[in-house]
Short mmCIF file of C-alpha atoms and ligand atoms in Angstrom, two decimals:
data_model
loop_
_atom_site.label_atom_id
_atom_site.label_comp_id
_atom_site.label_asym_id
_atom_site.label_seq_id
_atom_site.Cartn_x
_atom_site.Cartn_y
_atom_site.Cartn_z
CA MET N 1 109.68 92.23 135.13
CA ASP N 2 109.14 95.78 136.29
CA LEU N 3 105.95 96.87 137.99
CA LEU N 4 104.41 98.68 135.02
CA GLU N 5 105.06 95.72 132.77
CA ALA N 6 103.33 93.42 135.28
CA ILE N 7 100.35 95.80 135.42
CA ARG N 8 100.20 95.89 131.62
CA LYS N 9 100.40 92.13 131.27
CA ARG N 10 98.16 91.09 134.18
CA LYS N 11 95.05 89.38 132.97
CA THR N 12 92.79 86.50 133.81
CA THR N 13 94.01 83.16 132.42
CA ASN N 14 91.01 81.02 131.54
CA THR N 15 92.88 78.36 129.55
CA PRO N 16 94.70 75.24 130.80
CA PHE N 17 98.12 75.61 132.41
CA ARG N 18 101.29 73.62 131.93
CA PRO N 19 101.02 70.45 134.04
CA GLU N 20 104.03 70.92 136.33
CA ARG N 21 103.61 72.05 139.90
CA ILE N 22 104.39 75.58 140.95
CA SER N 23 107.81 75.53 142.60
CA ASP N 24 108.01 75.74 146.38
CA GLU N 25 110.00 78.97 146.12
CA HIS N 26 107.32 80.52 143.95
CA LYS N 27 104.53 79.38 146.29
CA ARG N 28 106.38 80.86 149.23
CA LEU N 29 106.97 84.10 147.33
CA LEU N 30 103.25 84.36 146.55
CA ILE N 31 102.20 84.04 150.18
CA GLU N 32 104.99 86.27 151.52
CA ALA N 33 104.31 88.96 148.92
CA ALA N 34 100.55 88.79 149.56
CA SER N 35 101.22 89.23 153.27
CA ARG N 36 102.88 92.60 152.55
CA ALA N 37 99.42 93.94 151.65
CA PRO N 38 98.09 96.69 153.93
CA SER N 39 95.44 95.63 156.45
CA HIS N 40 93.35 97.52 158.97
CA PHE N 41 95.53 97.96 162.10
CA ASN N 42 97.80 95.32 160.55
CA SER N 43 95.14 92.76 161.41
CA GLN N 44 96.14 90.39 158.55
CA PRO N 45 92.72 88.76 158.54
CA TRP N 46 93.51 86.46 155.59
CA ARG N 47 94.54 82.81 155.63
CA PHE N 48 95.56 80.91 152.51
CA ILE N 49 95.04 77.26 151.67
CA VAL N 50 97.39 75.98 148.97
CA ILE N 51 95.69 72.97 147.39
CA GLU N 52 97.79 70.54 145.35
CA ASP N 53 96.14 67.24 146.36
CA ARG N 54 94.76 65.84 143.08
CA GLU N 55 91.75 64.17 144.71
CA ARG N 56 90.67 67.36 146.44
CA ILE N 57 91.19 69.41 143.28
CA ALA N 58 89.05 66.89 141.36
CA GLN N 59 86.29 67.18 143.95
CA ILE N 60 86.34 70.96 143.83
CA ALA N 61 86.33 70.75 140.02
CA ASP N 62 83.17 68.62 140.09
CA ILE N 63 81.55 71.11 142.46
CA ALA N 64 82.60 74.02 140.23
CA GLY N 65 81.22 72.35 137.10
CA ASP N 66 77.97 71.49 138.84
CA SER N 67 77.67 75.06 140.15
CA MET N 68 78.14 76.58 136.71
CA LYS N 69 75.61 74.23 135.10
CA ARG N 70 73.08 74.79 137.88
CA LEU N 71 73.40 78.55 137.84
CA MET N 72 72.89 78.53 134.08
CA ASP N 73 70.03 76.02 134.01
CA GLU N 74 68.21 77.94 136.71
CA GLY N 75 68.76 81.16 134.77
CA ALA N 76 70.51 82.72 137.78
CA PHE N 77 73.84 83.19 136.06
CA VAL N 78 72.46 85.04 133.08
CA ALA N 79 69.87 86.99 135.07
CA ARG N 80 72.57 88.15 137.48
CA TYR N 81 75.30 88.85 134.97
CA ARG N 82 73.60 89.53 131.63
CA ARG N 83 74.44 93.21 131.76
CA TYR N 84 78.16 92.43 131.60
CA PHE N 85 77.98 90.38 128.41
CA ARG N 86 79.01 91.96 125.07
CA PHE N 87 78.41 90.15 121.81
CA ASP N 88 80.13 92.33 119.25
CA ALA N 89 83.34 94.32 119.09
CA GLU N 90 81.53 97.65 118.65
CA GLU N 91 79.48 97.17 121.81
CA SER N 92 82.60 96.12 123.67
CA MET N 93 84.51 99.19 122.47
CA ALA N 94 81.62 101.55 123.13
CA THR N 95 81.05 100.49 126.73
CA GLY N 96 84.72 99.86 127.56
CA SER N 97 83.56 97.30 130.12
CA GLY N 98 82.12 93.83 130.55
CA ILE N 99 83.24 90.64 128.89
CA TYR N 100 83.15 90.24 125.13
CA VAL N 101 82.03 86.74 124.10
CA ASP N 102 84.06 86.55 120.89
CA ASN N 103 84.46 82.78 120.58
CA VAL N 104 81.29 80.70 120.20
CA PRO N 105 80.75 77.39 118.35
CA ALA N 106 79.18 78.01 114.92
CA ALA N 107 76.05 76.06 115.87
CA LEU N 108 75.43 78.31 118.86
CA ARG N 109 76.40 81.64 117.30
CA PRO N 110 73.00 82.60 115.83
CA MET N 111 71.37 81.85 119.17
CA VAL N 112 73.80 83.44 121.50
CA ARG N 113 72.24 86.89 121.84
CA LEU N 114 68.80 85.38 122.22
CA VAL N 115 70.03 82.85 124.72
CA PHE N 116 71.52 85.57 126.84
CA SER N 117 68.47 87.77 126.62
CA GLU N 118 65.20 85.82 126.91
CA GLN N 119 63.74 82.69 128.53
CA VAL N 120 67.27 82.00 129.36
CA GLY N 121 67.27 78.89 131.49
CA SER N 122 65.31 76.61 129.18
CA LEU N 123 67.01 77.85 126.03
CA LEU N 124 70.44 77.44 127.49
CA SER N 125 69.68 73.86 128.43
CA LYS N 126 68.04 73.16 125.08
CA PHE N 127 71.05 74.26 123.09
CA GLY N 128 73.47 72.61 125.48
CA ALA N 129 75.32 75.77 126.46
CA SER N 130 75.05 75.09 130.20
CA THR N 131 76.47 71.59 129.72
CA ILE N 132 79.34 72.94 127.63
CA LEU N 133 80.13 75.67 130.14
CA GLY N 134 79.76 73.34 133.13
CA ASN N 135 82.08 70.79 131.51
CA ASP N 136 84.59 73.48 130.55
CA GLN N 137 84.57 74.73 134.13
CA ARG N 138 85.05 71.24 135.58
CA LYS N 139 87.87 70.39 133.16
CA ILE N 140 89.69 73.67 133.61
CA VAL N 141 89.64 73.41 137.41
CA ARG N 142 90.53 69.73 137.43
CA SER N 143 93.60 70.25 135.24
CA ALA N 144 95.05 73.04 137.38
CA PRO N 145 98.27 72.14 139.20
CA MET N 146 97.16 74.24 142.15
CA LEU N 147 94.17 75.94 143.67
CA LEU N 148 94.47 78.72 146.21
CA ALA N 149 91.65 79.41 148.64
CA ILE N 150 91.49 82.51 150.81
CA ALA N 151 89.52 82.69 154.05
CA LEU N 152 88.91 85.77 156.18
CA ASP N 153 88.78 85.91 159.96
CA ARG N 154 85.10 86.43 160.86
CA GLN N 155 86.11 88.70 163.75
CA GLU N 156 87.37 91.15 161.12
CA TYR N 157 85.10 90.28 158.21
CA ARG N 158 81.64 91.33 159.38
CA PRO N 159 79.63 92.25 156.26
CA GLY N 160 77.49 95.35 156.79
CA GLU N 161 79.88 96.76 159.39
CA LEU N 162 82.97 98.92 158.89
CA SER N 163 85.20 95.97 159.64
CA GLY N 164 83.53 94.14 156.75
CA LEU N 165 84.46 96.96 154.40
CA TYR N 166 88.02 97.11 155.74
CA ALA N 167 88.47 93.36 155.45
CA SER N 168 87.19 93.49 151.85
CA ILE N 169 89.63 96.29 151.03
CA THR N 170 92.59 94.35 152.38
CA LEU N 171 91.40 91.24 150.56
CA GLY N 172 91.50 93.22 147.30
CA ALA N 173 95.04 94.37 148.06
CA VAL N 174 96.10 90.78 148.71
CA ILE N 175 94.52 89.53 145.51
CA GLN N 176 96.07 92.23 143.34
CA THR N 177 99.47 91.51 144.88
CA LEU N 178 99.03 87.83 144.07
CA TRP N 179 97.98 88.72 140.55
CA LEU N 180 100.97 90.97 139.87
CA VAL N 181 103.46 88.53 141.37
CA THR N 182 102.00 85.61 139.41
CA THR N 183 102.28 87.73 136.26
CA ALA N 184 105.95 88.38 136.99
CA LEU N 185 106.52 84.62 137.48
CA ASN N 186 104.63 83.64 134.30
CA ILE N 187 101.99 81.97 136.47
CA GLY N 188 98.37 82.27 135.32
CA MET N 189 95.55 82.95 137.77
CA GLN N 190 91.77 82.74 137.49
CA PHE N 191 88.97 83.33 139.97
CA ILE N 192 86.65 80.33 140.41
CA SER N 193 83.63 82.13 141.81
CA THR N 194 80.66 80.01 140.80
CA PRO N 195 80.99 77.32 143.53
CA LEU N 196 80.79 80.06 146.15
CA GLU N 197 77.53 81.30 144.59
CA VAL N 198 75.63 78.08 145.32
CA ALA N 199 75.27 77.92 149.11
CA GLU N 200 75.28 74.15 149.47
CA ASN N 201 78.27 73.81 147.13
CA LYS N 202 80.20 76.42 149.08
CA ALA N 203 79.46 74.41 152.25
CA ARG N 204 80.82 71.27 150.56
CA ILE N 205 84.09 73.04 149.76
CA VAL N 206 84.34 74.50 153.27
CA ALA N 207 83.98 70.94 154.63
CA LEU N 208 86.46 69.54 152.11
CA LEU N 209 89.05 72.14 153.07
CA LYS N 210 88.22 71.84 156.78
CA ILE N 211 87.85 75.59 157.16
CA PRO N 212 86.86 76.30 160.78
CA GLU N 213 83.83 78.33 161.90
CA THR N 214 86.15 81.20 162.78
CA HIS N 215 86.89 81.86 159.11
CA GLU N 216 84.84 82.58 156.00
CA LEU N 217 85.87 81.18 152.63
CA VAL N 218 85.87 84.21 150.32
CA ALA N 219 87.80 83.31 147.17
CA ILE N 220 89.21 80.40 145.20
CA PHE N 221 91.70 80.66 142.34
CA ARG N 222 93.27 78.22 139.97
CA MET N 223 96.96 78.73 139.27
CA GLY N 224 99.73 77.21 137.19
CA TYR N 225 102.49 78.15 134.81
CA LYS N 226 101.09 79.62 131.62
CA ASP N 227 101.09 77.60 128.42
CA PRO N 228 100.96 79.92 125.40
CA SER N 229 100.32 77.02 123.00
CA VAL N 230 96.89 75.97 124.36
CA ALA N 231 93.64 76.37 122.38
CA ARG N 232 90.87 78.64 123.61
CA ASN N 233 87.78 77.33 125.45
CA THR N 234 84.67 76.15 123.58
CA ILE N 235 82.80 79.30 124.56
CA ASP N 236 85.24 82.08 125.32
CA TRP N 237 85.52 85.77 126.07
CA THR N 238 88.01 88.59 126.32
CA SER N 239 87.91 91.50 128.75
CA ASN N 240 90.96 93.60 128.02
CA GLN N 241 88.97 96.75 127.38
CA ARG N 242 88.95 99.54 129.95
CA LYS N 243 87.13 102.85 130.09
CA PRO N 244 89.32 105.86 129.23
CA PHE N 245 91.01 107.41 132.26
CA THR N 246 89.29 110.73 131.58
CA GLU N 247 85.95 109.00 132.07
CA LEU N 248 87.06 107.21 135.22
CA ALA N 249 88.48 110.21 137.09
CA ARG N 250 87.23 113.68 138.04
CA TYR N 251 89.21 116.70 139.22
CA ASN N 252 88.79 118.17 142.73
CA ASP N 253 85.09 117.36 142.76
CA TRP N 254 82.73 114.88 141.14
CA GLU N 255 81.40 117.37 138.61
CA THR N 256 84.67 118.60 137.15
CA PRO N 257 86.30 116.68 134.31
CA LEU N 258 90.09 116.39 134.15
CA PRO N 259 91.57 119.66 132.86
CA GLU N 260 94.25 120.04 130.19
CA PRO N 261 97.13 119.30 130.02
CA PHE N 262 96.44 116.49 132.55
CA ALA N 263 93.71 114.99 130.34
CA SER N 264 96.11 114.70 127.37
CA ALA N 265 99.23 113.71 129.30
CA ARG N 266 101.37 111.02 127.68
CA SER N 267 100.56 107.50 128.88
CA LEU N 268 103.54 106.07 130.75
CA LEU N 269 101.69 102.76 130.95
CA TRP N 270 100.92 102.34 127.27
CA GLY N 271 103.34 104.76 125.55
CA ASP N 272 102.49 106.83 122.52
CA GLY N 273 100.27 104.17 120.97
CA GLY N 274 97.84 104.37 123.91
CA ALA N 275 95.97 101.38 125.33
CA PRO N 276 95.84 98.28 123.10
CA ALA N 277 93.01 98.21 120.58
CA GLU N 278 90.14 95.96 121.62
CA PRO N 279 89.47 93.11 121.09
C1 FMN I 301 85.35 89.38 142.67
C2 FMN I 301 85.72 88.84 141.32
C3 FMN I 301 85.17 87.63 140.90
C4 FMN I 301 85.54 87.10 139.66
N1 FMN I 301 85.06 85.87 139.29
C5 FMN I 301 85.51 85.30 138.14
C6 FMN I 301 85.18 83.97 137.78
O1 FMN I 301 84.42 83.29 138.48
N2 FMN I 301 85.67 83.45 136.65
C7 FMN I 301 86.53 84.15 135.84
O2 FMN I 301 86.98 83.63 134.84
N3 FMN I 301 86.87 85.42 136.15
C8 FMN I 301 86.40 86.00 137.28
N4 FMN I 301 86.79 87.27 137.62
C9 FMN I 301 87.72 87.98 136.72
C10 FMN I 301 87.06 89.09 135.91
O3 FMN I 301 86.13 88.57 135.00
C11 FMN I 301 88.18 89.85 135.19
O4 FMN I 301 89.07 90.35 136.14
C12 FMN I 301 87.66 90.99 134.35
O5 FMN I 301 86.83 90.50 133.32
C13 FMN I 301 88.83 91.75 133.70
O6 FMN I 301 89.63 90.86 132.96
P1 FMN I 301 91.18 90.69 133.27
O7 FMN I 301 91.33 90.14 134.66
O8 FMN I 301 91.69 89.72 132.23
O9 FMN I 301 91.80 92.04 133.14
C14 FMN I 301 86.43 87.82 138.83
C15 FMN I 301 86.96 89.04 139.26
C16 FMN I 301 86.63 89.54 140.49
C17 FMN I 301 87.26 90.85 140.96
#
């Protein structure tokens, strides 16, 4: 797969993977490729934990499911992230951002906007959405052949200081490398962020993975070979939309829009048809 094809095809996989393990060669390639990422003074502040032990994956899955349910029941998830949710195609197209919740059980559909907008915690619990999402999260993590955790050296990762910014930048480079290489290998990849958003649950995972004090757990992903035949999740979303490049970029200074013919240049990424229609 060439680079542009990998960039075009890269996306979050939030459905189950094929059950087989990722090959040792592919696992090695992922770590070696990630390690080619740039880092401040070549500090390489990242360490990777490849998790294939079923018992440990099951425990992390339980923690992930519990985290999702708790964040939703407490209203924290929706309060924090409500502004990213889109509930119809027009809104999704118009903003060019966020996640478009396009797949909702019929019983929940009439409620979904309301649920995500007012008195969220109690309504979510009442209509069972937090239980559905918590269970989906637990099941999806539990079924993954592999989890990958990334920890950053605390000497480099000092939030609030320059080194914190630099460590975050190199972490992003590592993650994008992983994402492009997995795409090329037909491996799916999904962030599992919610367990790291509940302090005590994050501590449980840190203990489970025996991450030392010297390092901070910063990201967990599930990975496995993609299975194109699987059904979508009970409540599901798409997020393929992107803002037009003319909105994202300015020319020479912040106030100047891209001039012609740059603004109308042919897209080498998408070809003459332009970016794919959304959703
Ligand atoms: C820091 C960060 C945290 C994320 N956490 C989650 C997550 O917990 N669950 C998930 O499914 N996707 C997560 N994502 C993925 C984004 O939702 C996704 O990249 C975005 O919606 C664009 O979709 P795409 O990756 O398919 O292009 C995260 C992405 C980033 C950069």
